[in-house]
Short mmCIF file of N, CA and C in Angstrom, two decimals:
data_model
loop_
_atom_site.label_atom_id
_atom_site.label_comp_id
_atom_site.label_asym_id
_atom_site.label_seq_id
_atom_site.Cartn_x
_atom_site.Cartn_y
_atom_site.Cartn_z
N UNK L 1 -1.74 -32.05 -162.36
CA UNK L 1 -1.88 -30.63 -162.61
C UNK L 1 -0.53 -30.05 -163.00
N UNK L 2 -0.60 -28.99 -163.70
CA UNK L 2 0.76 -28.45 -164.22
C UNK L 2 1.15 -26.92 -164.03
N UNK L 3 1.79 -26.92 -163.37
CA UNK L 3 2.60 -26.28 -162.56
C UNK L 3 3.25 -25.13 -163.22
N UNK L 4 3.07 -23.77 -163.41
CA UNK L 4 4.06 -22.98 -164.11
C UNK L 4 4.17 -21.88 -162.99
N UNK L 5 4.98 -21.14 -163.30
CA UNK L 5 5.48 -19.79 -162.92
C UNK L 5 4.77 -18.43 -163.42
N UNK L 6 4.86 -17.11 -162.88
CA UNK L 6 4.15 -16.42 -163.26
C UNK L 6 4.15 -15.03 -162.61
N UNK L 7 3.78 -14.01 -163.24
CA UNK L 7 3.93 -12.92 -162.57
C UNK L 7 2.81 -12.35 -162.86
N UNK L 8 2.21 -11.80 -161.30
CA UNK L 8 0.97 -11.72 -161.95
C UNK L 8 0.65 -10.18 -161.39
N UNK L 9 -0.29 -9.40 -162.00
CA UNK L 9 -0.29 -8.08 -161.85
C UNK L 9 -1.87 -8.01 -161.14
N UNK L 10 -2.35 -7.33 -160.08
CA UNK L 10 -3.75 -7.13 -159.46
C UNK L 10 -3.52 -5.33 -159.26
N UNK L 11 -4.90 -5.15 -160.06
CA UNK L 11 -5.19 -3.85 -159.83
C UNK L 11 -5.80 -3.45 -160.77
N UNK L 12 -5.84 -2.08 -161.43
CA UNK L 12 -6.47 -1.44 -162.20
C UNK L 12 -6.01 -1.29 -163.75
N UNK L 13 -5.06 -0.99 -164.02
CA UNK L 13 -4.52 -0.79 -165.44
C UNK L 13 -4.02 0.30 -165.52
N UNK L 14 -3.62 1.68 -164.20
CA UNK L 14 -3.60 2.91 -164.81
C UNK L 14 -2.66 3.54 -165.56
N UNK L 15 -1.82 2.85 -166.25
CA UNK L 15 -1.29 3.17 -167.66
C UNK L 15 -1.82 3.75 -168.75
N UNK L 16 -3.19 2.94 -169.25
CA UNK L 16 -4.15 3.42 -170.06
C UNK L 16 -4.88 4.23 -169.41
N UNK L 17 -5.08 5.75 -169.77
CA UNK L 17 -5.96 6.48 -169.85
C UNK L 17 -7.02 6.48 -170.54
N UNK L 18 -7.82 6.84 -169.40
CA UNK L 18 -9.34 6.65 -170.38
C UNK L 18 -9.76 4.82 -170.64
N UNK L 19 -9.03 3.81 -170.13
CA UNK L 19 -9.07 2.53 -170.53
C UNK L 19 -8.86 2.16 -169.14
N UNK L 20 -8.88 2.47 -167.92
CA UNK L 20 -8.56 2.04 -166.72
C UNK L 20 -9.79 1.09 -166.27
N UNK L 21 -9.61 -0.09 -165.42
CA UNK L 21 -10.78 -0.59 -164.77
C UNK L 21 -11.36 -0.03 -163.76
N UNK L 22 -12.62 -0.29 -163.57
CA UNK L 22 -13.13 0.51 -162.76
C UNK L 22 -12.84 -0.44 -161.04
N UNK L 23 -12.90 -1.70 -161.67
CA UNK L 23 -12.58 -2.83 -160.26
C UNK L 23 -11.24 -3.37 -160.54
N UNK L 24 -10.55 -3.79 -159.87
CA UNK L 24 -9.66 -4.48 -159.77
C UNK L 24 -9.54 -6.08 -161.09
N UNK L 25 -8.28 -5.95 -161.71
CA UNK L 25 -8.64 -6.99 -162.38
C UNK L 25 -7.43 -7.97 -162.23
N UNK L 26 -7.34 -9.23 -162.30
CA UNK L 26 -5.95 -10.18 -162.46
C UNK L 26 -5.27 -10.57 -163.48
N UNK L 27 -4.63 -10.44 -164.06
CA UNK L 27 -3.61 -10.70 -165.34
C UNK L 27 -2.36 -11.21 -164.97
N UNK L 28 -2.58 -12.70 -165.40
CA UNK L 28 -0.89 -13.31 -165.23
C UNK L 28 -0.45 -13.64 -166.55
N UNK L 29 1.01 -13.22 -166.18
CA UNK L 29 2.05 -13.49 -167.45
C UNK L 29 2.61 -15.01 -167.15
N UNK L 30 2.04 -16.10 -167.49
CA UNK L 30 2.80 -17.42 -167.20
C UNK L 30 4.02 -17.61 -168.05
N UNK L 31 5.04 -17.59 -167.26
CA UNK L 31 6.57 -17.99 -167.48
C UNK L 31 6.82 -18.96 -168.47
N UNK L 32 7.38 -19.24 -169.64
CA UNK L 32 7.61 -20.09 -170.08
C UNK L 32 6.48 -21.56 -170.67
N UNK L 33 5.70 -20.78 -170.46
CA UNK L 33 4.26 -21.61 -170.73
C UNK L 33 4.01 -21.84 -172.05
N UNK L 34 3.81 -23.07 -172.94
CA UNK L 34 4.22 -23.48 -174.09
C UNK L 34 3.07 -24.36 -174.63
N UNK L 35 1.89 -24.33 -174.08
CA UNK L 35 0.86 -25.06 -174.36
C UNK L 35 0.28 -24.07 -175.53
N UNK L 36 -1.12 -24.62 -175.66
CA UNK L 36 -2.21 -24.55 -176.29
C UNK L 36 -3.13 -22.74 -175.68
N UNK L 37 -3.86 -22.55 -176.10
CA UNK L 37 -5.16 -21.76 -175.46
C UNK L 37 -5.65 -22.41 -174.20
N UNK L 38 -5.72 -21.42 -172.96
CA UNK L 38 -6.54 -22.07 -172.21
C UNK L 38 -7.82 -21.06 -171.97
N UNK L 39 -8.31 -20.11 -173.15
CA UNK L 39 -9.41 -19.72 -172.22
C UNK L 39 -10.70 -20.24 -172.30
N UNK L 40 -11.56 -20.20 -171.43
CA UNK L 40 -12.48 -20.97 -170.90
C UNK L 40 -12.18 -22.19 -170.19
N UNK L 41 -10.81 -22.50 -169.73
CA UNK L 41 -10.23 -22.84 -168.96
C UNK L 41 -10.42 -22.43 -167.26
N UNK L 42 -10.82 -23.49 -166.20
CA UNK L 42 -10.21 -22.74 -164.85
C UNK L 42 -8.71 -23.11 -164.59
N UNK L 43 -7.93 -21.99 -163.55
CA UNK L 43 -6.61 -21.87 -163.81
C UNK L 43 -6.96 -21.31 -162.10
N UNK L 44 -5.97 -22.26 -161.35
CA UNK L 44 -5.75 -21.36 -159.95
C UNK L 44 -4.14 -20.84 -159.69
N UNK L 45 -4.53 -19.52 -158.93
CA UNK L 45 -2.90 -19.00 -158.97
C UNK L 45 -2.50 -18.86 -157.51
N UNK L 46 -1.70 -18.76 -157.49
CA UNK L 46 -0.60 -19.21 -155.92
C UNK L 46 0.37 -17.88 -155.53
N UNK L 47 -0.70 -16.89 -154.93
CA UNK L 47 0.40 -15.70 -155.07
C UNK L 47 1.43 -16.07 -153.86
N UNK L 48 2.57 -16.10 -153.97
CA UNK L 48 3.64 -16.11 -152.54
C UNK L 48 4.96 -15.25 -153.01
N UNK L 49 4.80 -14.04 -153.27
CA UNK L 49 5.51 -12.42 -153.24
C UNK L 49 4.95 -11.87 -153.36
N UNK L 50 6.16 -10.64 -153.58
CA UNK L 50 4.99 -9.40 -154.07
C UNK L 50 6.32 -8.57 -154.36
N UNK L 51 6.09 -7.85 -155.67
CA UNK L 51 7.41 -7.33 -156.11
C UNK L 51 7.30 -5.63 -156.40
N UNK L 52 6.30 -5.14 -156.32
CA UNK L 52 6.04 -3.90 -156.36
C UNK L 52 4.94 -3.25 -156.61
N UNK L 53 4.38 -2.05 -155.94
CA UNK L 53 2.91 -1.62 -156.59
C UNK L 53 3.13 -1.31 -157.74
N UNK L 54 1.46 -0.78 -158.21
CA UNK L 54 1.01 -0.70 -159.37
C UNK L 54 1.38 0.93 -159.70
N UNK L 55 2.27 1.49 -160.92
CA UNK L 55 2.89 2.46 -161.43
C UNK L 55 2.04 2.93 -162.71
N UNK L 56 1.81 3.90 -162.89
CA UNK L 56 1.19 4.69 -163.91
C UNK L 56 2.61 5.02 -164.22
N UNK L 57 2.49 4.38 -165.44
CA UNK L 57 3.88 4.79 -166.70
C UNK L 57 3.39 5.76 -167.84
N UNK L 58 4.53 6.33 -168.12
CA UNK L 58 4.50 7.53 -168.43
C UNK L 58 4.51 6.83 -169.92
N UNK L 59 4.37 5.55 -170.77
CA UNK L 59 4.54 5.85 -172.10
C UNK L 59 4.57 4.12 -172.48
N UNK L 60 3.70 3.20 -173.02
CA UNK L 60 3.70 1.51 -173.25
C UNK L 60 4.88 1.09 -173.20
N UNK L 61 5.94 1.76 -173.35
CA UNK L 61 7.32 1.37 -173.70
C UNK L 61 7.99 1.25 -172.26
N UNK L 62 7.85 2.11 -171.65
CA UNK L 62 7.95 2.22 -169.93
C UNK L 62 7.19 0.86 -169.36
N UNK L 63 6.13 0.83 -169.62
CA UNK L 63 5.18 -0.24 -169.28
C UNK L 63 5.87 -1.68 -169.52
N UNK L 64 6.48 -1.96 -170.66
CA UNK L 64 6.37 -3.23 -171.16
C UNK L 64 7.90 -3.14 -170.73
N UNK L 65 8.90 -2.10 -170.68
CA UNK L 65 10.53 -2.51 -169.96
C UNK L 65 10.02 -2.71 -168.83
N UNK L 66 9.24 -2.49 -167.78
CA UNK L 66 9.00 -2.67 -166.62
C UNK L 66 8.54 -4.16 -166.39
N UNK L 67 7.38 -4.62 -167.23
CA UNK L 67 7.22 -5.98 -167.31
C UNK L 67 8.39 -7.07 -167.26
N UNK L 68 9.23 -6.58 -168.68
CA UNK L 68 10.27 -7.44 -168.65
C UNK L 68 11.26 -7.44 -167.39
N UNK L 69 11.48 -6.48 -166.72
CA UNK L 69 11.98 -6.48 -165.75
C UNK L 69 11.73 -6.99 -164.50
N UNK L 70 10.17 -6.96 -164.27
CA UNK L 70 9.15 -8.04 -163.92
C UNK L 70 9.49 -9.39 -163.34
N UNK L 71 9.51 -9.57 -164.74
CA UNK L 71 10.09 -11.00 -164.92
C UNK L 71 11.14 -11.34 -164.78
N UNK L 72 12.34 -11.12 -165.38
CA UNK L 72 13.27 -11.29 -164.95
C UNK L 72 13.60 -11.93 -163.31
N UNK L 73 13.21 -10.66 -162.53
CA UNK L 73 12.88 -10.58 -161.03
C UNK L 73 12.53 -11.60 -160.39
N UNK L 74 11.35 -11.96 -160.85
CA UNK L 74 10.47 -13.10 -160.36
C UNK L 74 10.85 -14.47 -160.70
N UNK L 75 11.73 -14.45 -162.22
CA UNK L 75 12.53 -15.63 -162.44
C UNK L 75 13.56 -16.05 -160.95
N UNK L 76 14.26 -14.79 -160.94
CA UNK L 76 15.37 -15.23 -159.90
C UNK L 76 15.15 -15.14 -158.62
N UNK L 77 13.62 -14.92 -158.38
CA UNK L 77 12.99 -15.13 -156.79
C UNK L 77 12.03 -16.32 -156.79
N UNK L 78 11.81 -16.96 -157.90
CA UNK L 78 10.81 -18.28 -157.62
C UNK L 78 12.22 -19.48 -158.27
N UNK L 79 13.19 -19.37 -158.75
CA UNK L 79 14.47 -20.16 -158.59
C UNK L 79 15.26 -20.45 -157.25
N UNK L 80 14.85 -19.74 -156.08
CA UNK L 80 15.76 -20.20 -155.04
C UNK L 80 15.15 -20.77 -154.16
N UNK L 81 15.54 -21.78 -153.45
CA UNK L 81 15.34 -22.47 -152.74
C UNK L 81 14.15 -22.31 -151.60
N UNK L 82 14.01 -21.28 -151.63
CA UNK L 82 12.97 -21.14 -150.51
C UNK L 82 11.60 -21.32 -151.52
N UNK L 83 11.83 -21.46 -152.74
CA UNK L 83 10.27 -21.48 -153.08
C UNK L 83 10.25 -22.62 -153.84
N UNK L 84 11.42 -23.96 -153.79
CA UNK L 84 11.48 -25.04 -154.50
C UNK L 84 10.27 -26.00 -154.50
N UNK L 85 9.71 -25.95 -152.73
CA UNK L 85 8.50 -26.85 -152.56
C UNK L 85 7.25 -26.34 -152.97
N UNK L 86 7.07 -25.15 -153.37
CA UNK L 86 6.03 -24.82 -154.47
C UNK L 86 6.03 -25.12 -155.43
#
C-alpha cells in the first residue's frame, strides 16, 4: 500500500455561498502525490492532527493562501519525528 501525506479538510465548504454542503463532506489534498487518477478508487485516511477549524473566507484568494499555508504546516508537522512511524 502507498503511503502519502495529506491535509485533509472535514466540514461544510462555507466559503461558497449559496454552494455550501448541507452534510459534512471530506476533501484531501494528497502531498506530493504523482500518480495517475484514482477515482473510483477506495483510499483510507489516517487523521492524527488537527490544524485549525473551518473559516468562512472572505474572498477564493483568502481561501486558497490559507490552503497553501495549510500545507506548508502540515509538511513540517508530519516531518518530525513523532509522526515518522506513520
Amino acid at each position: 500500500e502507498e503511503v502519502v501525506k495529506a491535509v485533509v479538510n472535514v466540514g461544510y465548504s462555507p466559503t461558497f455561498v449559496g454552494e455550501e454542503n448541507r452534510e459534512k463532506i471530506v476533501e484531501a489534498h494528497l502531498m506530493g502525490y504523482g500518480g495517475g487518477d484514482f477515482y473510483g478508487e477506495e483510499m483510507r485516511l489516517m487523521l492524527c492532527g488537527f490544524q485549525r477549524g473551518e473559516v468562512k473566507f472572505g474572498s477564493f484568494d483568502k481561501l486558497i493562501a490559507a490552503i497553501n499555508q495549510d500545507i506548508e504546516d502540515a509538511k513540517a508537522a508530519l516531518d518530525t519525528p513523532e509522526m515518522a512511524p506513520l
